[in-house]
PDB file of C-alpha atoms in Angstrom:
ATOM      1  CA  MET E   1     136.070 101.598 122.389  1.00 53.00           C
ATOM      2  CA  LYS E   2     133.213  99.046 122.175  1.00 61.00           C
ATOM      3  CA  VAL E   3     133.168 100.011 118.313  1.00 65.00           C
ATOM      4  CA  SER E   4     136.449  99.701 118.260  1.00 70.00           C
ATOM      5  CA  ASP E   5     137.157  96.655 119.830  1.00 70.00           C
ATOM      6  CA  ALA E   6     134.094  95.154 117.603  1.00 66.00           C
ATOM      7  CA  ILE E   7     136.058  96.349 114.410  1.00 67.00           C
ATOM      8  CA  LEU E   8     139.301  94.188 115.925  1.00 67.00           C
ATOM      9  CA  GLN E   9     137.768  91.242 116.384  1.00 69.00           C
ATOM     10  CA  SER E  10     135.907  91.380 113.019  1.00 62.00           C
ATOM     11  CA  VAL E  11     139.823  91.594 111.891  1.00 61.00           C
ATOM     12  CA  GLU E  12     141.128  89.277 113.541  1.00 63.00           C
ATOM     13  CA  THR E  13     138.252  86.248 113.078  1.00 64.00           C
ATOM     14  CA  GLY E  14     138.441  87.698 108.943  1.00 59.00           C
ATOM     15  CA  SER E  15     139.758  85.357 106.249  1.00 56.00           C
ATOM     16  CA  LYS E  16     143.187  87.548 105.568  1.00 60.00           C
ATOM     17  CA  ASN E  17     145.592  88.165 107.614  1.00 62.00           C
ATOM     18  CA  ALA E  18     144.982  92.177 108.911  1.00 64.00           C
ATOM     19  CA  VAL E  19     147.846  94.456 110.306  1.00 67.00           C
ATOM     20  CA  VAL E  20     145.687  97.217 112.107  1.00 76.00           C
ATOM     21  CA  ASP E  21     147.326 100.470 113.376  1.00 79.00           C
ATOM     22  CA  TYR E  22     144.683 102.147 115.892  1.00 76.00           C
ATOM     23  CA  LEU E  23     145.373 106.322 116.539  1.00 78.00           C
ATOM     24  CA  ASN E  24     143.238 107.245 119.794  1.00 73.00           C
ATOM     25  CA  LEU E  25     142.414 110.505 119.717  1.00 70.00           C
ATOM     26  CA  ASN E  26     140.575 110.808 122.938  1.00 59.00           C
ATOM     27  CA  THR E  27     142.929 112.066 124.992  1.00 53.00           C
ATOM     28  CA  LEU E  28     143.952 115.384 122.825  1.00 50.00           C
ATOM     29  CA  ARG E  29     140.352 116.456 122.857  1.00 55.00           C
ATOM     30  CA  ASN E  30     140.377 120.291 122.152  1.00 55.00           C
ATOM     31  CA  ASN E  31     143.920 119.763 121.085  1.00 64.00           C
ATOM     32  CA  THR E  32     143.887 120.635 117.285  1.00 70.00           C
ATOM     33  CA  GLN E  33     147.404 121.784 116.261  1.00 77.00           C
ATOM     34  CA  TYR E  34     148.499 117.922 118.305  1.00 79.00           C
ATOM     35  CA  GLN E  35     145.902 115.821 117.076  1.00 81.00           C
ATOM     36  CA  GLU E  36     147.264 117.191 113.074  1.00 85.00           C
ATOM     37  CA  ASP E  37     150.440 116.676 114.130  1.00 86.00           C
ATOM     38  CA  ILE E  38     150.596 112.775 115.307  1.00 86.00           C
ATOM     39  CA  PHE E  39     147.722 112.186 111.725  1.00 88.00           C
ATOM     40  CA  ARG E  40     151.111 113.224 109.819  1.00 90.00           C
ATOM     41  CA  PRO E  41     152.420 110.301 110.063  1.00 91.00           C
ATOM     42  CA  TYR E  42     149.259 108.168 109.449  1.00 90.00           C
ATOM     43  CA  LEU E  43     148.678 110.335 106.726  1.00 91.00           C
ATOM     44  CA  ASN E  44     151.674 109.514 104.974  1.00 93.00           C
ATOM     45  CA  ARG E  45     151.428 105.956 105.003  1.00 92.00           C
ATOM     46  CA  ILE E  46     147.433 106.219 103.432  1.00 92.00           C
ATOM     47  CA  GLN E  47     148.869 108.395 100.842  1.00 92.00           C
ATOM     48  CA  SER E  48     151.701 105.791 100.186  1.00 92.00           C
ATOM     49  CA  GLY E  49     148.825 102.939  99.223  1.00 90.00           C
ATOM     50  CA  PHE E  50     149.793 101.170 102.984  1.00 90.00           C
ATOM     51  CA  TYR E  51     146.685 101.002 103.672  1.00 90.00           C
ATOM     52  CA  ASP E  52     143.733  98.577 102.208  1.00 88.00           C
ATOM     53  CA  MET E  53     140.942 101.287 104.624  1.00 88.00           C
ATOM     54  CA  VAL E  54     140.775 103.924 106.884  1.00 91.00           C
ATOM     55  CA  VAL E  55     138.228 103.870 109.410  1.00 89.00           C
ATOM     56  CA  ALA E  56     137.034 107.278 111.485  1.00 88.00           C
ATOM     57  CA  LEU E  57     135.707 106.741 114.796  1.00 83.00           C
ATOM     58  CA  ARG E  58     133.514 110.100 116.335  1.00 77.00           C
ATOM     59  CA  ASP E  59     133.901 114.206 115.751  1.00 77.00           C
ATOM     60  CA  ASP E  60     137.654 114.511 116.088  1.00 79.00           C
ATOM     61  CA  ALA E  61     138.910 111.331 114.082  1.00 85.00           C
ATOM     62  CA  VAL E  62     135.984 112.167 111.426  1.00 86.00           C
ATOM     63  CA  GLU E  63     137.177 116.083 111.071  1.00 84.00           C
ATOM     64  CA  LEU E  64     140.301 114.747 110.400  1.00 87.00           C
ATOM     65  CA  VAL E  65     140.079 112.183 107.478  1.00 90.00           C
ATOM     66  CA  MET E  66     137.248 114.467 106.266  1.00 88.00           C
ATOM     67  CA  LYS E  67     140.177 117.646 106.163  1.00 90.00           C
ATOM     68  CA  ASN E  68     142.226 115.138 104.196  1.00 92.00           C
ATOM     69  CA  ILE E  69     140.568 113.315 102.264  1.00 92.00           C
ATOM     70  CA  ASP E  70     141.493 115.180  98.714  1.00 93.00           C
ATOM     71  CA  VAL E  71     144.974 113.788  99.317  1.00 94.00           C
ATOM     72  CA  MET E  72     143.646 110.059 100.429  1.00 94.00           C
ATOM     73  CA  PRO E  73     143.756 107.669  97.502  1.00 93.00           C
ATOM     74  CA  LYS E  74     140.365 107.993  95.653  1.00 90.00           C
ATOM     75  CA  LYS E  75     140.260 104.343  95.180  1.00 88.00           C
ATOM     76  CA  MET E  76     140.805 103.214  98.821  1.00 90.00           C
ATOM     77  CA  PRO E  77     137.589 102.626 101.423  1.00 90.00           C
ATOM     78  CA  ILE E  78     137.182 105.105 104.389  1.00 91.00           C
ATOM     79  CA  ILE E  79     134.552 104.514 106.538  1.00 89.00           C
ATOM     80  CA  ALA E  80     133.486 107.495 108.814  1.00 88.00           C
ATOM     81  CA  CYS E  81     131.183 107.158 112.044  1.00 84.00           C
ATOM     82  CA  GLY E  82     129.808 110.031 113.579  1.00 80.00           C
ATOM     83  CA  PHE E  83     126.988 112.497 114.241  1.00 74.00           C
ATOM     84  CA  ARG E  84     127.600 115.007 112.133  1.00 64.00           C
ATOM     85  CA  LYS E  85     125.903 115.605 108.853  1.00 62.00           C
ATOM     86  CA  SER E  86     127.473 114.951 105.683  1.00 67.00           C
ATOM     87  CA  SER E  87     125.255 116.141 101.893  1.00 70.00           C
ATOM     88  CA  ASP E  88     123.967 114.085  99.337  1.00 72.00           C
ATOM     89  CA  ASP E  89     126.726 116.127  97.177  1.00 78.00           C
ATOM     90  CA  PHE E  90     129.740 115.642  99.466  1.00 80.00           C
ATOM     91  CA  LEU E  91     129.130 111.683  99.987  1.00 82.00           C
ATOM     92  CA  ARG E  92     128.824 111.716  95.286  1.00 84.00           C
ATOM     93  CA  GLN E  93     132.091 113.464  95.523  1.00 87.00           C
ATOM     94  CA  TYR E  94     133.510 110.522  97.458  1.00 89.00           C
ATOM     95  CA  PRO E  95     132.211 107.107  96.070  1.00 87.00           C
ATOM     96  CA  ASN E  96     135.037 105.497  98.211  1.00 88.00           C
ATOM     97  CA  LEU E  97     133.457 107.207 101.289  1.00 90.00           C
ATOM     98  CA  THR E  98     130.368 104.996 103.308  1.00 88.00           C
ATOM     99  CA  PHE E  99     129.312 107.402 106.433  1.00 88.00           C
ATOM    100  CA  PHE E 100     127.738 106.188 109.521  1.00 84.00           C
ATOM    101  CA  PHE E 101     125.558 108.679 110.791  1.00 83.00           C
ATOM    102  CA  LEU E 102     124.913 108.475 114.643  1.00 82.00           C
ATOM    103  CA  ASP E 103     122.104 110.325 116.642  1.00 85.00           C
ATOM    104  CA  PHE E 104     121.279 112.094 119.941  1.00 91.00           C
ATOM    105  CA  HIS E 105     118.251 111.239 118.942  1.00 93.00           C
ATOM    106  CA  ILE E 106     116.578 114.491 121.011  1.00 95.00           C
ATOM    107  CA  PRO E 107     113.499 113.879 119.186  1.00 95.00           C
ATOM    108  CA  ASP E 108     113.089 110.899 120.481  1.00 94.00           C
ATOM    109  CA  ASN E 109     113.671 111.240 123.734  1.00 96.00           C
ATOM    110  CA  ILE E 110     111.372 114.097 124.487  1.00 97.00           C
ATOM    111  CA  GLU E 111     108.627 111.864 122.619  1.00 96.00           C
ATOM    112  CA  LEU E 112     110.252 109.233 125.308  1.00 96.00           C
ATOM    113  CA  GLY E 113     109.849 111.475 128.324  1.00 96.00           C
ATOM    114  CA  LEU E 114     106.324 113.149 127.545  1.00 96.00           C
ATOM    115  CA  LYS E 115     105.149 109.728 128.034  1.00 95.00           C
ATOM    116  CA  ILE E 116     107.192 109.173 131.139  1.00 96.00           C
ATOM    117  CA  PHE E 117     106.353 112.591 132.829  1.00 96.00           C
ATOM    118  CA  PRO E 118     103.485 113.721 130.874  1.00 95.00           C
ATOM    119  CA  ASP E 119     102.654 116.696 132.995  1.00 95.00           C
ATOM    120  CA  THR E 120     105.941 118.363 131.959  1.00 96.00           C
ATOM    121  CA  ARG E 121     106.319 122.182 131.722  1.00 96.00           C
ATOM    122  CA  THR E 122     109.448 122.594 130.987  1.00 97.00           C
ATOM    123  CA  ILE E 123     112.214 120.909 128.619  1.00 97.00           C
ATOM    124  CA  ALA E 124     116.449 121.317 129.131  1.00 97.00           C
ATOM    125  CA  VAL E 125     118.062 120.077 126.019  1.00 98.00           C
ATOM    126  CA  ILE E 126     121.746 120.172 127.168  1.00 97.00           C
ATOM    127  CA  THR E 127     124.464 119.957 124.144  1.00 96.00           C
ATOM    128  CA  ASP E 128     128.118 120.559 123.782  1.00 93.00           C
ATOM    129  CA  SER E 129     129.882 123.193 121.753  1.00 90.00           C
ATOM    130  CA  TYR E 130     131.951 120.072 119.381  1.00 85.00           C
ATOM    131  CA  PRO E 131     130.434 120.396 115.890  1.00 80.00           C
ATOM    132  CA  SER E 132     127.867 117.608 116.567  1.00 83.00           C
ATOM    133  CA  GLY E 133     126.975 119.024 119.567  1.00 89.00           C
ATOM    134  CA  LEU E 134     126.547 122.494 117.825  1.00 90.00           C
ATOM    135  CA  TYR E 135     124.446 120.450 114.894  1.00 87.00           C
ATOM    136  CA  ALA E 136     122.202 118.738 117.195  1.00 91.00           C
ATOM    137  CA  HIS E 137     122.047 122.169 119.172  1.00 94.00           C
ATOM    138  CA  ASN E 138     120.543 123.764 115.821  1.00 93.00           C
ATOM    139  CA  ARG E 139     118.065 120.723 115.165  1.00 91.00           C
ATOM    140  CA  ALA E 140     116.492 120.983 118.556  1.00 94.00           C
ATOM    141  CA  LEU E 141     115.820 125.150 118.390  1.00 95.00           C
ATOM    142  CA  MET E 142     113.480 123.965 115.290  1.00 94.00           C
ATOM    143  CA  LEU E 143     111.506 121.466 117.660  1.00 94.00           C
ATOM    144  CA  ARG E 144     109.839 124.803 120.354  1.00 92.00           C
ATOM    145  CA  ASN E 145     106.825 124.829 118.096  1.00 92.00           C
ATOM    146  CA  LEU E 146     105.751 120.963 118.203  1.00 94.00           C
ATOM    147  CA  TYR E 147     105.293 121.060 121.860  1.00 95.00           C
ATOM    148  CA  PRO E 148     103.761 124.874 122.569  1.00 94.00           C
ATOM    149  CA  GLN E 149     102.409 123.474 126.254  1.00 94.00           C
ATOM    150  CA  CYS E 150     106.733 123.819 127.150  1.00 96.00           C
ATOM    151  CA  ARG E 151     108.859 126.021 127.798  1.00 96.00           C
ATOM    152  CA  PHE E 152     112.963 125.082 126.092  1.00 97.00           C
ATOM    153  CA  ILE E 153     115.954 125.858 127.533  1.00 97.00           C
ATOM    154  CA  PHE E 154     118.686 125.009 125.201  1.00 97.00           C
ATOM    155  CA  ILE E 155     121.839 124.815 127.027  1.00 97.00           C
ATOM    156  CA  ASN E 156     124.938 124.485 124.792  1.00 97.00           C
ATOM    157  CA  SER E 157     128.249 124.452 126.281  1.00 95.00           C
ATOM    158  CA  SER E 158     129.758 127.693 124.083  1.00 94.00           C
ATOM    159  CA  ARG E 159     127.504 129.720 126.446  1.00 95.00           C
ATOM    160  CA  TYR E 160     127.413 127.456 129.682  1.00 96.00           C
ATOM    161  CA  SER E 161     130.112 126.585 131.346  1.00 96.00           C
ATOM    162  CA  THR E 162     129.658 123.357 133.738  1.00 96.00           C
ATOM    163  CA  ASN E 163     129.227 124.545 137.079  1.00 96.00           C
ATOM    164  CA  LYS E 164     126.762 127.325 134.801  1.00 97.00           C
ATOM    165  CA  MET E 165     125.234 124.421 133.147  1.00 97.00           C
ATOM    166  CA  LEU E 166     124.365 122.583 136.319  1.00 97.00           C
ATOM    167  CA  GLU E 167     123.827 126.224 138.602  1.00 97.00           C
ATOM    168  CA  THR E 168     120.986 126.266 135.766  1.00 97.00           C
ATOM    169  CA  VAL E 169     119.382 122.289 135.730  1.00 97.00           C
ATOM    170  CA  GLY E 170     119.269 123.173 139.496  1.00 96.00           C
ATOM    171  CA  ASN E 171     117.244 126.121 139.263  1.00 96.00           C
ATOM    172  CA  LEU E 172     114.135 124.085 136.723  1.00 96.00           C
ATOM    173  CA  GLN E 173     111.002 123.763 138.200  1.00 93.00           C
ATOM    174  CA  GLU E 174     109.480 120.490 139.745  1.00 93.00           C
ATOM    175  CA  LYS E 175     107.743 119.570 136.414  1.00 95.00           C
ATOM    176  CA  SER E 176     111.346 120.044 134.457  1.00 96.00           C
ATOM    177  CA  LEU E 177     112.344 117.486 131.594  1.00 97.00           C
ATOM    178  CA  VAL E 178     116.219 116.900 131.040  1.00 97.00           C
ATOM    179  CA  ILE E 179     117.375 115.610 127.794  1.00 97.00           C
ATOM    180  CA  PHE E 180     121.270 115.192 128.337  1.00 97.00           C
ATOM    181  CA  ALA E 181     123.198 114.582 124.419  1.00 94.00           C
ATOM    182  CA  SER E 182     126.667 115.506 124.893  1.00 91.00           C
ATOM    183  CA  TRP E 183     129.051 117.902 127.632  1.00 93.00           C
ATOM    184  CA  ARG E 184     132.723 116.705 125.874  1.00 85.00           C
ATOM    185  CA  GLY E 185     133.967 119.979 127.055  1.00 84.00           C
ATOM    186  CA  TYR E 186     134.576 118.733 130.316  1.00 90.00           C
ATOM    187  CA  ALA E 187     138.020 118.873 131.009  1.00 86.00           C
ATOM    188  CA  LYS E 188     138.607 122.630 130.470  1.00 88.00           C
ATOM    189  CA  ASP E 189     135.749 123.078 133.512  1.00 91.00           C
ATOM    190  CA  GLY E 190     138.002 120.318 135.880  1.00 92.00           C
ATOM    191  CA  TYR E 191     136.184 117.674 135.352  1.00 92.00           C
ATOM    192  CA  SER E 192     137.891 114.136 134.493  1.00 90.00           C
ATOM    193  CA  SER E 193     135.225 112.574 132.022  1.00 89.00           C
ATOM    194  CA  GLN E 194     131.761 112.969 130.652  1.00 91.00           C
ATOM    195  CA  GLU E 195     130.618 110.246 133.300  1.00 93.00           C
ATOM    196  CA  ALA E 196     131.824 112.716 136.250  1.00 94.00           C
ATOM    197  CA  VAL E 197     129.712 115.464 134.687  1.00 95.00           C
ATOM    198  CA  VAL E 198     126.775 113.057 134.584  1.00 95.00           C
ATOM    199  CA  ARG E 199     126.994 112.071 138.292  1.00 95.00           C
ATOM    200  CA  GLU E 200     126.532 115.522 139.384  1.00 96.00           C
ATOM    201  CA  LEU E 201     123.847 116.504 137.539  1.00 96.00           C
ATOM    202  CA  ALA E 202     121.944 113.315 138.771  1.00 95.00           C
ATOM    203  CA  LYS E 203     122.126 115.126 141.936  1.00 95.00           C
ATOM    204  CA  LYS E 204     120.777 118.533 140.608  1.00 96.00           C
ATOM    205  CA  VAL E 205     118.125 117.298 138.577  1.00 95.00           C
ATOM    206  CA  LYS E 206     114.152 117.600 139.538  1.00 93.00           C
ATOM    207  CA  ARG E 207     113.864 114.146 137.723  1.00 94.00           C
ATOM    208  CA  PRO E 208     115.342 111.839 136.529  1.00 95.00           C
ATOM    209  CA  PHE E 209     117.147 112.721 132.663  1.00 96.00           C
ATOM    210  CA  LEU E 210     117.155 110.895 129.997  1.00 97.00           C
ATOM    211  CA  THR E 211     120.392 110.663 127.589  1.00 95.00           C
ATOM    212  CA  SER E 212     121.610 109.302 123.850  1.00 90.00           C
ATOM    213  CA  SER E 213     124.363 106.936 125.114  1.00 84.00           C
ATOM    214  CA  GLU E 214     124.352 104.264 126.756  1.00 80.00           C
ATOM    215  CA  GLU E 215     127.684 104.555 127.881  1.00 79.00           C
ATOM    216  CA  LEU E 216     125.958 107.106 130.354  1.00 86.00           C
ATOM    217  CA  ILE E 217     123.298 104.222 132.268  1.00 86.00           C
ATOM    218  CA  ASN E 218     124.375 103.588 135.977  1.00 89.00           C
ATOM    219  CA  ASN E 219     125.326 107.028 136.226  1.00 92.00           C
ATOM    220  CA  GLY E 220     122.316 108.210 137.394  1.00 91.00           C
ATOM    221  CA  ALA E 221     120.133 108.620 133.947  1.00 94.00           C
ATOM    222  CA  LEU E 222     116.876 107.269 133.639  1.00 95.00           C
ATOM    223  CA  GLY E 223     117.427 105.985 130.431  1.00 93.00           C
ATOM    224  CA  GLY E 224     116.728 106.798 127.072  1.00 94.00           C
ATOM    225  CA  PHE E 225     116.397 106.341 123.189  1.00 93.00           C
ATOM    226  CA  MET E 226     120.528 105.620 122.105  1.00 88.00           C
ATOM    227  CA  PHE E 227     122.935 104.610 120.096  1.00 79.00           C
ATOM    228  CA  SER E 228     124.078 101.357 120.710  1.00 71.00           C
ATOM    229  CA  ALA E 229     127.929 101.152 120.883  1.00 69.00           C
ATOM    230  CA  ASP E 230     127.664  97.839 121.137  1.00 70.00           C
ATOM    231  CA  LEU E 231     125.764  97.070 118.266  1.00 72.00           C
ATOM    232  CA  ASN E 232     126.555  99.719 116.181  1.00 76.00           C
ATOM    233  CA  GLY E 233     130.283  98.690 116.572  1.00 77.00           C
ATOM    234  CA  ARG E 234     128.843  94.980 114.775  1.00 78.00           C
ATOM    235  CA  ARG E 235     127.533  96.636 112.681  1.00 80.00           C
ATOM    236  CA  ILE E 236     130.360  99.112 111.071  1.00 81.00           C
ATOM    237  CA  ALA E 237     132.784  95.581 111.832  1.00 81.00           C
ATOM    238  CA  SER E 238     130.815  93.586 109.622  1.00 81.00           C
ATOM    239  CA  LEU E 239     130.641  96.747 107.188  1.00 81.00           C
ATOM    240  CA  ALA E 240     134.061  96.685 107.224  1.00 81.00           C
ATOM    241  CA  LYS E 241     134.746  93.257 106.282  1.00 79.00           C
ATOM    242  CA  GLN E 242     132.362  93.740 104.115  1.00 80.00           C
ATOM    243  CA  LEU E 243     134.155  96.084 102.327  1.00 80.00           C
ATOM    244  CA  LEU E 244     137.655  94.171 102.429  1.00 77.00           C
ATOM    245  CA  GLU E 245     136.376  90.903 101.228  1.00 76.00           C
ATOM    246  CA  LYS E 246     134.563  92.779  98.115  1.00 73.00           C
ATOM    247  CA  LYS E 247     132.281  89.624  98.558  1.00 59.00           C
ATOM    248  CA  THR E 248     129.400  92.044  97.435  1.00 59.00           C
ATOM    249  CA  PRO E 249     128.435  95.373  96.317  1.00 60.00           C
ATOM    250  CA  LYS E 250     129.373  98.398  98.146  1.00 67.00           C
ATOM    251  CA  PRO E 251     126.818  99.551 100.685  1.00 67.00           C
ATOM    252  CA  SER E 252     124.875 102.558 100.160  1.00 69.00           C
ATOM    253  CA  ALA E 253     126.981 106.053 101.208  1.00 78.00           C
ATOM    254  CA  ALA E 254     124.545 106.651 104.099  1.00 78.00           C
ATOM    255  CA  ILE E 255     123.585 104.341 106.515  1.00 79.00           C
ATOM    256  CA  HIS E 256     121.969 105.276 109.609  1.00 78.00           C
ATOM    257  CA  ASP E 257     122.580 103.808 113.671  1.00 76.00           C
ATOM    258  CA  SER E 258     119.820 101.942 115.469  1.00 72.00           C
ATOM    259  CA  GLY E 259     118.444 103.538 117.686  1.00 80.00           C
ATOM    260  CA  LYS E 260     117.194 101.214 121.044  1.00 86.00           C
ATOM    261  CA  VAL E 261     115.018 102.518 124.421  1.00 92.00           C
ATOM    262  CA  PHE E 262     117.163 101.533 127.675  1.00 91.00           C
ATOM    263  CA  ILE E 263     115.299 101.914 130.986  1.00 93.00           C
ATOM    264  CA  ASP E 264     117.549 102.011 134.178  1.00 93.00           C
ATOM    265  CA  MET E 265     115.468  99.827 136.608  1.00 93.00           C
ATOM    266  CA  ALA E 266     117.460 100.967 139.238  1.00 92.00           C
ATOM    267  CA  VAL E 267     116.483 104.693 138.720  1.00 93.00           C
ATOM    268  CA  TRP E 268     112.931 104.253 138.042  1.00 93.00           C
ATOM    269  CA  ASN E 269     111.926 101.983 141.330  1.00 93.00           C
ATOM    270  CA  LYS E 270     114.004 104.947 143.368  1.00 91.00           C
ATOM    271  CA  ALA E 271     112.221 107.981 141.814  1.00 91.00           C
ATOM    272  CA  ASN E 272     108.779 105.894 142.225  1.00 92.00           C
ATOM    273  CA  ILE E 273     107.267 106.322 138.806  1.00 92.00           C
ATOM    274  CA  LYS E 274     104.459 104.188 138.013  1.00 91.00           C
ATOM    275  CA  HIS E 275     105.762 100.781 136.211  1.00 90.00           C
ATOM    276  CA  SER E 276     102.451 101.354 133.800  1.00 90.00           C
ATOM    277  CA  LEU E 277     104.146 103.940 132.887  1.00 90.00           C
ATOM    278  CA  LEU E 278     107.029 101.901 131.093  1.00 89.00           C
ATOM    279  CA  PRO E 279     108.059 101.621 127.794  1.00 89.00           C
ATOM    280  CA  ALA E 280     106.827  98.632 126.190  1.00 85.00           C
ATOM    281  CA  ASN E 281     109.692  98.146 123.482  1.00 83.00           C
ATOM    282  CA  ALA E 282     112.561  99.033 126.440  1.00 85.00           C
ATOM    283  CA  GLU E 283     115.541  96.625 127.211  1.00 85.00           C
ATOM    284  CA  PHE E 284     115.291  96.929 131.236  1.00 87.00           C
ATOM    285  CA  LEU E 285     118.739  97.620 133.124  1.00 83.00           C
ATOM    286  CA  ASN E 286     119.212  96.565 136.495  1.00 78.00           C
ATOM    287  CA  LYS E 287     116.055  94.932 136.418  1.00 69.00           C
ATOM    288  CA  MET E 288     115.835  93.605 140.265  1.00 58.00           C
ATOM    289  CA  PRO E 289     114.957  89.537 139.893  1.00 50.00           C
ATOM    290  CA  SER E 290     111.639  87.901 140.624  1.00 50.00           C
ATOM    291  CA  ILE E 291     111.646  85.727 143.804  1.00 50.00           C
ATOM    292  CA  TRP E 292     112.001  83.031 141.340  1.00 47.00           C
ATOM    293  CA  GLU E 293     114.879  84.119 139.463  1.00 47.00           C
ATOM    294  CA  ALA E 294     116.159  85.094 142.937  1.00 47.00           C
ATOM    295  CA  TYR E 295     115.947  81.855 144.954  1.00 51.00           C
ATOM    296  CA  ARG E 296     115.313  79.272 141.867  1.00 62.00           C
ATOM    297  CA  THR E 297     117.205  76.154 143.486  1.00 68.00           C
ATOM    298  CA  GLU E 298     115.841  76.677 146.782  1.00 62.00           C
ATOM    299  CA  LEU E 299     112.096  76.816 145.629  1.00 59.00           C
ATOM    300  CA  THR E 300     113.378  74.029 143.579  1.00 70.00           C
ATOM    301  CA  VAL E 301     114.094  72.082 146.352  1.00 69.00           C
ATOM    302  CA  LEU E 302     111.087  73.065 148.377  1.00 72.00           C
ATOM    303  CA  LEU E 303     108.756  71.734 146.102  1.00 73.00           C
ATOM    304  CA  CYS E 304     110.158  68.573 144.978  1.00 76.00           C
ATOM    305  CA  ALA E 305     110.260  67.910 149.093  1.00 73.00           C
ATOM    306  CA  PHE E 306     106.836  69.328 149.684  1.00 73.00           C
ATOM    307  CA  GLY E 307     105.515  67.287 146.477  1.00 72.00           C
ATOM    308  CA  PHE E 308     107.669  63.313 147.971  1.00 69.00           C
ATOM    309  CA  ILE E 309     105.751  64.602 151.452  1.00 77.00           C
ATOM    310  CA  ILE E 310     102.170  64.401 149.457  1.00 79.00           C
ATOM    311  CA  ILE E 311     102.937  60.983 147.213  1.00 77.00           C
ATOM    312  CA  LEU E 312     104.093  59.674 151.048  1.00 70.00           C
ATOM    313  CA  LEU E 313     101.034  60.809 152.240  1.00 71.00           C
ATOM    314  CA  ILE E 314      99.026  59.530 149.640  1.00 75.00           C
ATOM    315  CA  THR E 315     100.615  56.361 149.638  1.00 70.00           C
ATOM    316  CA  LEU E 316     100.096  55.815 153.901  1.00 61.00           C
TER     317      LEU E 316
END
């Protein structure tokens, strides 16, 4: 939603009056036929030249656009923002397409986790069965040889139900590291949201887990190397504005997201992790204010009064 909000705000403040049609597919996940049915009127308008640009955000929307890209106008700018990797040959085939790649940052989070928990013996990587989740899962499988000191467990929703995933995590040894990438098929197992799954996960893990989505902060995650929806939303909005106004040459066909380390200090302190292990380049969330930050006004008044008393004593 932050990405959509940033794009809409950018369009509203642009030099041209623009009309935006917004189709939200989030509530229709796991129902491909219905998605195609409700997308069909939009596709007809795309084909008729009604729109100046198409922006597809996340897996479902990207899959629909990629499936129908051959029947769309060849010169109409298309921005696809998702986790699934497209080949260079595919991008060259469609010069009107700019792909903004999001990343689950699994290797970055393993490196971060091993710095925080250097005695780790087991690493569990959790992904879902969406196309991007399977892609991340297959890439993660290749990381095993890089960390021979650790045993890897790969949990993908194509083989695990939500409850089986939670049970598996709960049975991990004490010196374990859990990397949570995504779990978007939660509805079939009776969960209301990915956040609800994560809150249950936080109860099962032996140590606080890392994630790649800042949307899961404040739900039990310690933090992690994350894609920032707000930051990337502003970058995509700027790209859309650039293409619409045609003030500069078309950007490169592939753009990669900017990752950043976030740490939830409330979870960090609750787990009694040494502050000396805090990543130097992180953004700290839910940080307890210092005494000066919490009582700035009171301390200022107290210092002024104390100074006044000192001056008064000197003049006597």
